Amino acid sequence: MAHEKTVPLLPCRSVDEIAEFYGALGFVKTYYQVRPNPYVSLKREDLQLDFFGMADFKPEDSYGSCLVLVPDTGALYAAFAEGMRAAYGKLLVSGIPRMTRPRKRKNSGDMAGFTIVDPGGNWIRIFAASAGPSEPEPALGKLATTLRNAVVLGDSKGDHLQAARILDTALRREQDTASPADLLEALAYRAELALRAEDPARARDLLARAGEVPLSDANRETLADTLAGLDDLAATLPEA
């Protein structure tokens, strides 16, 4: 048979809180009830997520997760980011809820992916439906290789502390020899990890270092998304 459909059913503390968050990302309620059990169904085009409420549920203890395969992760991320900025005045990059930036995942065939951690603590893992044909990637430098490993730890496993540790070691060793592009990418991700660890002073220092990386015009064009991400991170910092 064809045209089957699967709808994730995920836990949350409050269906109203969930509906408000996903509403900012462009979802609409297609079903809502409070009794006998809290329940909400949310839809954005062909993407549907359903949630059930549990009054004593702790989002930080959630194991809720699902995979979402989409044609274009970059376009969907941009749409979510626009909605998040409009609703919250900034991207949410730390705590619960939050959203990561699209990055290649070495544990997923190098497909680009990003993650939403919603108010219920559910990890909505969004990947490209197909990596598609591509040219062989040039050999990665040591810092870029470590960054790929750190992304697996930080964005796939959720171990941002270990991701930060291995990236710090690589930055100390390779900061004078890595290419400007690799150095900027590593500093940008390390700053994001610092914010997840609630260390704004460290994030501010890393963003300052990233701003000092010498970039050519070609670098700036290639790294446009990363540079925009640095601006988003800076916007989340508290005033010094």
PDB file of N, CA and C in Angstrom, residues 81-185:
ATOM      1  N   ALA A  81      13.491  30.130  11.972  1.00  0.00           N
ATOM      2  CA  ALA A  81      14.264  31.198  12.608  1.00  0.00           C
ATOM      3  C   ALA A  81      13.541  32.537  12.516  1.00  0.00           C
ATOM      4  N   GLU A  82      12.926  32.805  11.366  1.00  0.00           N
ATOM      5  CA  GLU A  82      12.176  34.054  11.198  1.00  0.00           C
ATOM      6  C   GLU A  82      11.020  34.121  12.186  1.00  0.00           C
ATOM      7  N   GLY A  83      10.288  33.020  12.328  1.00  0.00           N
ATOM      8  CA  GLY A  83       9.180  32.996  13.267  1.00  0.00           C
ATOM      9  C   GLY A  83       9.643  33.135  14.709  1.00  0.00           C
ATOM     10  N   MET A  84      10.765  32.509  15.021  1.00  0.00           N
ATOM     11  CA  MET A  84      11.288  32.567  16.386  1.00  0.00           C
ATOM     12  C   MET A  84      11.738  33.988  16.732  1.00  0.00           C
ATOM     13  N   ARG A  85      12.401  34.643  15.791  1.00  0.00           N
ATOM     14  CA  ARG A  85      12.835  36.026  16.044  1.00  0.00           C
ATOM     15  C   ARG A  85      11.634  36.942  16.233  1.00  0.00           C
ATOM     16  N   ALA A  86      10.603  36.731  15.437  1.00  0.00           N
ATOM     17  CA  ALA A  86       9.411  37.576  15.543  1.00  0.00           C
ATOM     18  C   ALA A  86       8.712  37.384  16.880  1.00  0.00           C
ATOM     19  N   ALA A  87       8.679  36.152  17.373  1.00  0.00           N
ATOM     20  CA  ALA A  87       7.955  35.859  18.609  1.00  0.00           C
ATOM     21  C   ALA A  87       8.765  36.171  19.859  1.00  0.00           C
ATOM     22  N   TYR A  88      10.071  35.912  19.806  1.00  0.00           N
ATOM     23  CA  TYR A  88      10.901  36.016  21.011  1.00  0.00           C
ATOM     24  C   TYR A  88      11.941  37.128  20.942  1.00  0.00           C
ATOM     25  N   GLY A  89      12.079  37.759  19.775  1.00  0.00           N
ATOM     26  CA  GLY A  89      13.061  38.816  19.622  1.00  0.00           C
ATOM     27  C   GLY A  89      14.459  38.327  19.365  1.00  0.00           C
ATOM     28  N   LYS A  90      14.663  37.008  19.297  1.00  0.00           N
ATOM     29  CA  LYS A  90      15.975  36.415  19.078  1.00  0.00           C
ATOM     30  C   LYS A  90      15.787  34.934  18.804  1.00  0.00           C
ATOM     31  N   LEU A  91      16.862  34.307  18.327  1.00  0.00           N
ATOM     32  CA  LEU A  91      16.858  32.854  18.242  1.00  0.00           C
ATOM     33  C   LEU A  91      17.080  32.280  19.637  1.00  0.00           C
ATOM     34  N   LEU A  92      16.397  31.197  19.927  1.00  0.00           N
ATOM     35  CA  LEU A  92      16.601  30.497  21.194  1.00  0.00           C
ATOM     36  C   LEU A  92      17.672  29.433  20.966  1.00  0.00           C
ATOM     37  N   VAL A  93      18.861  29.645  21.514  1.00  0.00           N
ATOM     38  CA  VAL A  93      19.993  28.761  21.220  1.00  0.00           C
ATOM     39  C   VAL A  93      20.440  27.968  22.440  1.00  0.00           C
ATOM     40  N   SER A  94      19.836  28.212  23.584  1.00  0.00           N
ATOM     41  CA  SER A  94      20.225  27.481  24.782  1.00  0.00           C
ATOM     42  C   SER A  94      18.993  27.240  25.643  1.00  0.00           C
ATOM     43  N   GLY A  95      19.119  26.281  26.559  1.00  0.00           N
ATOM     44  CA  GLY A  95      18.007  25.955  27.444  1.00  0.00           C
ATOM     45  C   GLY A  95      16.908  25.208  26.723  1.00  0.00           C
ATOM     46  N   ILE A  96      15.738  25.205  27.321  1.00  0.00           N
ATOM     47  CA  ILE A  96      14.543  24.580  26.746  1.00  0.00           C
ATOM     48  C   ILE A  96      13.447  25.638  26.696  1.00  0.00           C
ATOM     49  N   PRO A  97      12.924  25.945  25.502  1.00  0.00           N
ATOM     50  CA  PRO A  97      13.210  25.389  24.171  1.00  0.00           C
ATOM     51  C   PRO A  97      14.424  26.036  23.525  1.00  0.00           C
ATOM     52  N   ARG A  98      14.903  25.395  22.444  1.00  0.00           N
ATOM     53  CA  ARG A  98      16.016  25.945  21.679  1.00  0.00           C
ATOM     54  C   ARG A  98      16.019  25.309  20.288  1.00  0.00           C
ATOM     55  N   MET A  99      16.879  25.858  19.421  1.00  0.00           N
ATOM     56  CA  MET A  99      17.047  25.307  18.075  1.00  0.00           C
ATOM     57  C   MET A  99      18.506  25.399  17.688  1.00  0.00           C
ATOM     58  N   THR A 100      19.053  24.332  17.129  1.00  0.00           N
ATOM     59  CA  THR A 100      20.432  24.340  16.652  1.00  0.00           C
ATOM     60  C   THR A 100      20.469  24.804  15.202  1.00  0.00           C
ATOM     61  N   ARG A 101      21.656  25.146  14.735  1.00  0.00           N
ATOM     62  CA  ARG A 101      21.827  25.539  13.333  1.00  0.00           C
ATOM     63  C   ARG A 101      22.025  24.296  12.473  1.00  0.00           C
ATOM     64  N   PRO A 102      21.670  24.372  11.180  1.00  0.00           N
ATOM     65  CA  PRO A 102      21.928  23.230  10.289  1.00  0.00           C
ATOM     66  C   PRO A 102      23.428  22.978  10.146  1.00  0.00           C
ATOM     67  N   ARG A 103      23.813  21.748  10.360  1.00  0.00           N
ATOM     68  CA  ARG A 103      25.209  21.343  10.185  1.00  0.00           C
ATOM     69  C   ARG A 103      25.240  19.923   9.647  1.00  0.00           C
ATOM     70  N   LYS A 104      26.293  19.593   8.921  1.00  0.00           N
ATOM     71  CA  LYS A 104      26.457  18.225   8.459  1.00  0.00           C
ATOM     72  C   LYS A 104      26.710  17.318   9.664  1.00  0.00           C
ATOM     73  N   ARG A 105      26.093  16.143   9.643  1.00  0.00           N
ATOM     74  CA  ARG A 105      26.256  15.173  10.728  1.00  0.00           C
ATOM     75  C   ARG A 105      26.996  13.950  10.193  1.00  0.00           C
ATOM     76  N   LYS A 106      28.191  13.702  10.708  1.00  0.00           N
ATOM     77  CA  LYS A 106      28.972  12.572  10.222  1.00  0.00           C
ATOM     78  C   LYS A 106      28.314  11.242  10.552  1.00  0.00           C
ATOM     79  N   ASN A 107      27.446  11.241  11.576  1.00  0.00           N
ATOM     80  CA  ASN A 107      26.748  10.002  11.943  1.00  0.00           C
ATOM     81  C   ASN A 107      25.456   9.830  11.162  1.00  0.00           C
ATOM     82  N   SER A 108      25.207  10.715  10.194  1.00  0.00           N
ATOM     83  CA  SER A 108      24.001  10.611   9.366  1.00  0.00           C
ATOM     84  C   SER A 108      24.356  10.774   7.887  1.00  0.00           C
ATOM     85  N   GLY A 109      25.474  10.191   7.516  1.00  0.00           N
ATOM     86  CA  GLY A 109      25.876  10.251   6.114  1.00  0.00           C
ATOM     87  C   GLY A 109      26.209  11.644   5.644  1.00  0.00           C
ATOM     88  N   ASP A 110      26.625  12.514   6.560  1.00  0.00           N
ATOM     89  CA  ASP A 110      26.959  13.907   6.244  1.00  0.00           C
ATOM     90  C   ASP A 110      25.771  14.691   5.709  1.00  0.00           C
ATOM     91  N   MET A 111      24.557  14.219   5.986  1.00  0.00           N
ATOM     92  CA  MET A 111      23.385  15.007   5.616  1.00  0.00           C
ATOM     93  C   MET A 111      23.269  16.198   6.562  1.00  0.00           C
ATOM     94  N   ALA A 112      22.840  17.330   6.011  1.00  0.00           N
ATOM     95  CA  ALA A 112      22.662  18.517   6.829  1.00  0.00           C
ATOM     96  C   ALA A 112      21.449  18.337   7.737  1.00  0.00           C
ATOM     97  N   GLY A 113      21.603  18.709   8.983  1.00  0.00           N
ATOM     98  CA  GLY A 113      20.491  18.569   9.903  1.00  0.00           C
ATOM     99  C   GLY A 113      20.511  19.609  11.004  1.00  0.00           C
ATOM    100  N   PHE A 114      19.345  19.860  11.568  1.00  0.00           N
ATOM    101  CA  PHE A 114      19.258  20.709  12.756  1.00  0.00           C
ATOM    102  C   PHE A 114      18.193  20.133  13.675  1.00  0.00           C
ATOM    103  N   THR A 115      18.174  20.622  14.897  1.00  0.00           N
ATOM    104  CA  THR A 115      17.298  20.050  15.911  1.00  0.00           C
ATOM    105  C   THR A 115      16.518  21.143  16.628  1.00  0.00           C
ATOM    106  N   ILE A 116      15.251  20.876  16.858  1.00  0.00           N
ATOM    107  CA  ILE A 116      14.431  21.695  17.737  1.00  0.00           C
ATOM    108  C   ILE A 116      14.236  20.920  19.032  1.00  0.00           C
ATOM    109  N   VAL A 117      14.545  21.542  20.144  1.00  0.00           N
ATOM    110  CA  VAL A 117      14.185  20.994  21.452  1.00  0.00           C
ATOM    111  C   VAL A 117      13.028  21.855  21.944  1.00  0.00           C
ATOM    112  N   ASP A 118      11.839  21.277  21.956  1.00  0.00           N
ATOM    113  CA  ASP A 118      10.641  22.078  22.226  1.00  0.00           C
ATOM    114  C   ASP A 118      10.374  22.215  23.720  1.00  0.00           C
ATOM    115  N   PRO A 119       9.344  22.959  24.125  1.00  0.00           N
ATOM    116  CA  PRO A 119       9.087  23.156  25.557  1.00  0.00           C
ATOM    117  C   PRO A 119       8.803  21.868  26.330  1.00  0.00           C
ATOM    118  N   GLY A 120       8.466  20.799  25.624  1.00  0.00           N
ATOM    119  CA  GLY A 120       8.285  19.506  26.277  1.00  0.00           C
ATOM    120  C   GLY A 120       9.569  18.727  26.410  1.00  0.00           C
ATOM    121  N   GLY A 121      10.693  19.299  25.956  1.00  0.00           N
ATOM    122  CA  GLY A 121      11.964  18.587  25.999  1.00  0.00           C
ATOM    123  C   GLY A 121      12.106  17.555  24.892  1.00  0.00           C
ATOM    124  N   ASN A 122      11.188  17.569  23.919  1.00  0.00           N
ATOM    125  CA  ASN A 122      11.257  16.633  22.804  1.00  0.00           C
ATOM    126  C   ASN A 122      12.262  17.107  21.764  1.00  0.00           C
ATOM    127  N   TRP A 123      13.057  16.186  21.255  1.00  0.00           N
ATOM    128  CA  TRP A 123      14.054  16.493  20.232  1.00  0.00           C
ATOM    129  C   TRP A 123      13.455  16.184  18.865  1.00  0.00           C
ATOM    130  N   ILE A 124      13.153  17.217  18.096  1.00  0.00           N
ATOM    131  CA  ILE A 124      12.650  17.066  16.739  1.00  0.00           C
ATOM    132  C   ILE A 124      13.853  17.211  15.816  1.00  0.00           C
ATOM    133  N   ARG A 125      14.312  16.084  15.276  1.00  0.00           N
ATOM    134  CA  ARG A 125      15.572  16.031  14.521  1.00  0.00           C
ATOM    135  C   ARG A 125      15.244  16.107  13.031  1.00  0.00           C
ATOM    136  N   ILE A 126      15.656  17.194  12.402  1.00  0.00           N
ATOM    137  CA  ILE A 126      15.261  17.482  11.028  1.00  0.00           C
ATOM    138  C   ILE A 126      16.459  17.302  10.107  1.00  0.00           C
ATOM    139  N   PHE A 127      16.286  16.428   9.103  1.00  0.00           N
ATOM    140  CA  PHE A 127      17.351  16.116   8.172  1.00  0.00           C
ATOM    141  C   PHE A 127      16.857  16.216   6.735  1.00  0.00           C
ATOM    142  N   ALA A 128      17.825  16.350   5.823  1.00  0.00           N
ATOM    143  CA  ALA A 128      17.495  16.306   4.405  1.00  0.00           C
ATOM    144  C   ALA A 128      17.025  14.903   4.050  1.00  0.00           C
ATOM    145  N   ALA A 129      15.961  14.833   3.243  1.00  0.00           N
ATOM    146  CA  ALA A 129      15.416  13.528   2.870  1.00  0.00           C
ATOM    147  C   ALA A 129      16.427  12.725   2.067  1.00  0.00           C
ATOM    148  N   SER A 130      17.279  13.401   1.326  1.00  0.00           N
ATOM    149  CA  SER A 130      18.305  12.723   0.550  1.00  0.00           C
ATOM    150  C   SER A 130      19.496  13.648   0.421  1.00  0.00           C
ATOM    151  N   ALA A 131      20.672  13.075   0.618  1.00  0.00           N
ATOM    152  CA  ALA A 131      21.879  13.888   0.464  1.00  0.00           C
ATOM    153  C   ALA A 131      22.074  14.294  -0.992  1.00  0.00           C
ATOM    154  N   GLY A 132      21.564  13.480  -1.928  1.00  0.00           N
ATOM    155  CA  GLY A 132      21.680  13.804  -3.342  1.00  0.00           C
ATOM    156  C   GLY A 132      23.111  13.649  -3.840  1.00  0.00           C
ATOM    157  N   PRO A 133      23.296  13.731  -5.149  1.00  0.00           N
ATOM    158  CA  PRO A 133      24.648  13.615  -5.700  1.00  0.00           C
ATOM    159  C   PRO A 133      25.491  14.808  -5.298  1.00  0.00           C
ATOM    160  N   SER A 134      26.721  14.549  -4.982  1.00  0.00           N
ATOM    161  CA  SER A 134      27.612  15.643  -4.581  1.00  0.00           C
ATOM    162  C   SER A 134      29.036  15.292  -4.964  1.00  0.00           C
ATOM    163  N   GLU A 135      29.821  16.338  -5.085  1.00  0.00           N
ATOM    164  CA  GLU A 135      31.236  16.136  -5.376  1.00  0.00           C
ATOM    165  C   GLU A 135      31.936  15.633  -4.116  1.00  0.00           C
ATOM    166  N   PRO A 136      32.976  14.810  -4.300  1.00  0.00           N
ATOM    167  CA  PRO A 136      33.732  14.346  -3.129  1.00  0.00           C
ATOM    168  C   PRO A 136      34.260  15.532  -2.330  1.00  0.00           C
ATOM    169  N   GLU A 137      34.116  15.461  -1.019  1.00  0.00           N
ATOM    170  CA  GLU A 137      34.552  16.560  -0.171  1.00  0.00           C
ATOM    171  C   GLU A 137      36.061  16.510   0.005  1.00  0.00           C
ATOM    172  N   PRO A 138      36.738  17.663  -0.053  1.00  0.00           N
ATOM    173  CA  PRO A 138      38.187  17.662   0.185  1.00  0.00           C
ATOM    174  C   PRO A 138      38.499  17.115   1.572  1.00  0.00           C
ATOM    175  N   ALA A 139      39.707  16.600   1.689  1.00  0.00           N
ATOM    176  CA  ALA A 139      40.134  16.068   2.995  1.00  0.00           C
ATOM    177  C   ALA A 139      40.031  17.159   4.056  1.00  0.00           C
ATOM    178  N   LEU A 140      39.479  16.800   5.211  1.00  0.00           N
ATOM    179  CA  LEU A 140      39.290  17.768   6.279  1.00  0.00           C
ATOM    180  C   LEU A 140      40.576  17.952   7.072  1.00  0.00           C
ATOM    181  N   GLY A 141      40.804  19.180   7.527  1.00  0.00           N
ATOM    182  CA  GLY A 141      41.894  19.431   8.437  1.00  0.00           C
ATOM    183  C   GLY A 141      41.587  18.898   9.821  1.00  0.00           C
ATOM    184  N   LYS A 142      42.568  18.957  10.710  1.00  0.00           N
ATOM    185  CA  LYS A 142      42.394  18.387  12.056  1.00  0.00           C
ATOM    186  C   LYS A 142      41.292  19.101  12.834  1.00  0.00           C
ATOM    187  N   LEU A 143      41.240  20.422  12.726  1.00  0.00           N
ATOM    188  CA  LEU A 143      40.225  21.168  13.476  1.00  0.00           C
ATOM    189  C   LEU A 143      38.837  20.875  12.923  1.00  0.00           C
ATOM    190  N   ALA A 144      38.708  20.824  11.610  1.00  0.00           N
ATOM    191  CA  ALA A 144      37.407  20.528  10.997  1.00  0.00           C
ATOM    192  C   ALA A 144      36.941  19.121  11.357  1.00  0.00           C
ATOM    193  N   THR A 145      37.878  18.175  11.410  1.00  0.00           N
ATOM    194  CA  THR A 145      37.531  16.806  11.794  1.00  0.00           C
ATOM    195  C   THR A 145      37.020  16.762  13.224  1.00  0.00           C
ATOM    196  N   THR A 146      37.698  17.467  14.118  1.00  0.00           N
ATOM    197  CA  THR A 146      37.259  17.499  15.512  1.00  0.00           C
ATOM    198  C   THR A 146      35.898  18.185  15.629  1.00  0.00           C
ATOM    199  N   LEU A 147      35.675  19.222  14.820  1.00  0.00           N
ATOM    200  CA  LEU A 147      34.379  19.904  14.837  1.00  0.00           C
ATOM    201  C   LEU A 147      33.265  18.929  14.463  1.00  0.00           C
ATOM    202  N   ARG A 148      33.478  18.094  13.454  1.00  0.00           N
ATOM    203  CA  ARG A 148      32.465  17.111  13.067  1.00  0.00           C
ATOM    204  C   ARG A 148      32.157  16.184  14.249  1.00  0.00           C
ATOM    205  N   ASN A 149      33.207  15.760  14.972  1.00  0.00           N
ATOM    206  CA  ASN A 149      32.999  14.898  16.137  1.00  0.00           C
ATOM    207  C   ASN A 149      32.248  15.632  17.241  1.00  0.00           C
ATOM    208  N   ALA A 150      32.573  16.906  17.425  1.00  0.00           N
ATOM    209  CA  ALA A 150      31.909  17.700  18.460  1.00  0.00           C
ATOM    210  C   ALA A 150      30.430  17.884  18.148  1.00  0.00           C
ATOM    211  N   VAL A 151      30.097  18.054  16.878  1.00  0.00           N
ATOM    212  CA  VAL A 151      28.693  18.222  16.487  1.00  0.00           C
ATOM    213  C   VAL A 151      27.890  16.957  16.800  1.00  0.00           C
ATOM    214  N   VAL A 152      28.485  15.802  16.586  1.00  0.00           N
ATOM    215  CA  VAL A 152      27.807  14.548  16.941  1.00  0.00           C
ATOM    216  C   VAL A 152      27.513  14.518  18.437  1.00  0.00           C
ATOM    217  N   LEU A 153      28.509  14.886  19.239  1.00  0.00           N
ATOM    218  CA  LEU A 153      28.315  14.881  20.693  1.00  0.00           C
ATOM    219  C   LEU A 153      27.313  15.947  21.131  1.00  0.00           C
ATOM    220  N   GLY A 154      27.457  17.145  20.608  1.00  0.00           N
ATOM    221  CA  GLY A 154      26.648  18.254  21.088  1.00  0.00           C
ATOM    222  C   GLY A 154      25.242  18.299  20.526  1.00  0.00           C
ATOM    223  N   ASP A 155      25.094  18.024  19.220  1.00  0.00           N
ATOM    224  CA  ASP A 155      23.800  18.185  18.573  1.00  0.00           C
ATOM    225  C   ASP A 155      23.025  16.880  18.440  1.00  0.00           C
ATOM    226  N   SER A 156      23.720  15.760  18.341  1.00  0.00           N
ATOM    227  CA  SER A 156      23.023  14.481  18.232  1.00  0.00           C
ATOM    228  C   SER A 156      22.821  13.840  19.600  1.00  0.00           C
ATOM    229  N   LYS A 157      23.873  13.819  20.398  1.00  0.00           N
ATOM    230  CA  LYS A 157      23.806  13.170  21.711  1.00  0.00           C
ATOM    231  C   LYS A 157      23.344  14.113  22.810  1.00  0.00           C
ATOM    232  N   GLY A 158      23.550  15.406  22.617  1.00  0.00           N
ATOM    233  CA  GLY A 158      23.177  16.370  23.644  1.00  0.00           C
ATOM    234  C   GLY A 158      24.211  16.550  24.729  1.00  0.00           C
ATOM    235  N   ASP A 159      25.439  16.056  24.514  1.00  0.00           N
ATOM    236  CA  ASP A 159      26.505  16.182  25.504  1.00  0.00           C
ATOM    237  C   ASP A 159      27.360  17.399  25.154  1.00  0.00           C
ATOM    238  N   HIS A 160      26.819  18.591  25.443  1.00  0.00           N
ATOM    239  CA  HIS A 160      27.522  19.802  25.037  1.00  0.00           C
ATOM    240  C   HIS A 160      28.808  20.030  25.835  1.00  0.00           C
ATOM    241  N   LEU A 161      28.896  19.482  27.036  1.00  0.00           N
ATOM    242  CA  LEU A 161      30.104  19.669  27.838  1.00  0.00           C
ATOM    243  C   LEU A 161      31.287  18.896  27.251  1.00  0.00           C
ATOM    244  N   GLN A 162      31.067  17.635  26.866  1.00  0.00           N
ATOM    245  CA  GLN A 162      32.135  16.857  26.255  1.00  0.00           C
ATOM    246  C   GLN A 162      32.490  17.415  24.882  1.00  0.00           C
ATOM    247  N   ALA A 163      31.471  17.868  24.149  1.00  0.00           N
ATOM    248  CA  ALA A 163      31.736  18.495  22.855  1.00  0.00           C
ATOM    249  C   ALA A 163      32.645  19.711  23.032  1.00  0.00           C
ATOM    250  N   ALA A 164      32.380  20.508  24.061  1.00  0.00           N
ATOM    251  CA  ALA A 164      33.199  21.692  24.322  1.00  0.00           C
ATOM    252  C   ALA A 164      34.633  21.301  24.687  1.00  0.00           C
ATOM    253  N   ARG A 165      34.778  20.240  25.464  1.00  0.00           N
ATOM    254  CA  ARG A 165      36.124  19.830  25.892  1.00  0.00           C
ATOM    255  C   ARG A 165      36.986  19.422  24.703  1.00  0.00           C
ATOM    256  N   ILE A 166      36.457  18.599  23.811  1.00  0.00           N
ATOM    257  CA  ILE A 166      37.298  18.154  22.699  1.00  0.00           C
ATOM    258  C   ILE A 166      37.559  19.297  21.727  1.00  0.00           C
ATOM    259  N   LEU A 167      36.622  20.216  21.618  1.00  0.00           N
ATOM    260  CA  LEU A 167      36.825  21.349  20.718  1.00  0.00           C
ATOM    261  C   LEU A 167      37.845  22.325  21.309  1.00  0.00           C
ATOM    262  N   ASP A 168      37.833  22.515  22.619  1.00  0.00           N
ATOM    263  CA  ASP A 168      38.826  23.381  23.261  1.00  0.00           C
ATOM    264  C   ASP A 168      40.230  22.846  23.034  1.00  0.00           C
ATOM    265  N   THR A 169      40.400  21.534  23.177  1.00  0.00           N
ATOM    266  CA  THR A 169      41.713  20.919  22.963  1.00  0.00           C
ATOM    267  C   THR A 169      42.187  21.149  21.539  1.00  0.00           C
ATOM    268  N   ALA A 170      41.287  20.938  20.580  1.00  0.00           N
ATOM    269  CA  ALA A 170      41.659  21.131  19.177  1.00  0.00           C
ATOM    270  C   ALA A 170      41.960  22.591  18.871  1.00  0.00           C
ATOM    271  N   LEU A 171      41.213  23.503  19.443  1.00  0.00           N
ATOM    272  CA  LEU A 171      41.461  24.921  19.200  1.00  0.00           C
ATOM    273  C   LEU A 171      42.829  25.342  19.737  1.00  0.00           C
ATOM    274  N   ARG A 172      43.189  24.834  20.906  1.00  0.00           N
ATOM    275  CA  ARG A 172      44.512  25.173  21.452  1.00  0.00           C
ATOM    276  C   ARG A 172      45.626  24.677  20.536  1.00  0.00           C
ATOM    277  N   ARG A 173      45.448  23.496  19.969  1.00  0.00           N
ATOM    278  CA  ARG A 173      46.495  22.892  19.146  1.00  0.00           C
ATOM    279  C   ARG A 173      46.542  23.468  17.736  1.00  0.00           C
ATOM    280  N   GLU A 174      45.385  23.813  17.185  1.00  0.00           N
ATOM    281  CA  GLU A 174      45.303  24.114  15.767  1.00  0.00           C
ATOM    282  C   GLU A 174      44.985  25.573  15.436  1.00  0.00           C
ATOM    283  N   GLN A 175      44.827  26.434  16.448  1.00  0.00           N
ATOM    284  CA  GLN A 175      44.367  27.786  16.154  1.00  0.00           C
ATOM    285  C   GLN A 175      45.335  28.572  15.273  1.00  0.00           C
ATOM    286  N   ASP A 176      46.625  28.225  15.308  1.00  0.00           N
ATOM    287  CA  ASP A 176      47.599  28.963  14.504  1.00  0.00           C
ATOM    288  C   ASP A 176      47.831  28.320  13.140  1.00  0.00           C
ATOM    289  N   THR A 177      47.323  27.123  12.926  1.00  0.00           N
ATOM    290  CA  THR A 177      47.580  26.413  11.673  1.00  0.00           C
ATOM    291  C   THR A 177      46.315  26.115  10.877  1.00  0.00           C
ATOM    292  N   ALA A 178      45.156  26.175  11.509  1.00  0.00           N
ATOM    293  CA  ALA A 178      43.904  25.888  10.809  1.00  0.00           C
ATOM    294  C   ALA A 178      43.594  26.992   9.797  1.00  0.00           C
ATOM    295  N   SER A 179      42.855  26.644   8.772  1.00  0.00           N
ATOM    296  CA  SER A 179      42.431  27.650   7.801  1.00  0.00           C
ATOM    297  C   SER A 179      41.457  28.616   8.475  1.00  0.00           C
ATOM    298  N   PRO A 180      41.369  29.854   7.959  1.00  0.00           N
ATOM    299  CA  PRO A 180      40.420  30.808   8.548  1.00  0.00           C
ATOM    300  C   PRO A 180      38.994  30.281   8.587  1.00  0.00           C
ATOM    301  N   ALA A 181      38.586  29.581   7.529  1.00  0.00           N
ATOM    302  CA  ALA A 181      37.218  29.055   7.491  1.00  0.00           C
ATOM    303  C   ALA A 181      36.989  28.023   8.582  1.00  0.00           C
ATOM    304  N   ASP A 182      37.936  27.093   8.744  1.00  0.00           N
ATOM    305  CA  ASP A 182      37.790  26.063   9.776  1.00  0.00           C
ATOM    306  C   ASP A 182      37.812  26.685  11.173  1.00  0.00           C
ATOM    307  N   LEU A 183      38.679  27.695  11.347  1.00  0.00           N
ATOM    308  CA  LEU A 183      38.776  28.345  12.654  1.00  0.00           C
ATOM    309  C   LEU A 183      37.480  29.066  12.990  1.00  0.00           C
ATOM    310  N   LEU A 184      36.914  29.773  12.031  1.00  0.00           N
ATOM    311  CA  LEU A 184      35.671  30.500  12.285  1.00  0.00           C
ATOM    312  C   LEU A 184      34.538  29.531  12.620  1.00  0.00           C
ATOM    313  N   GLU A 185      34.414  28.443  11.853  1.00  0.00           N
ATOM    314  CA  GLU A 185      33.360  27.463  12.105  1.00  0.00           C
ATOM    315  C   GLU A 185      33.495  26.881  13.509  1.00  0.00           C
TER     316      GLU A 185
END
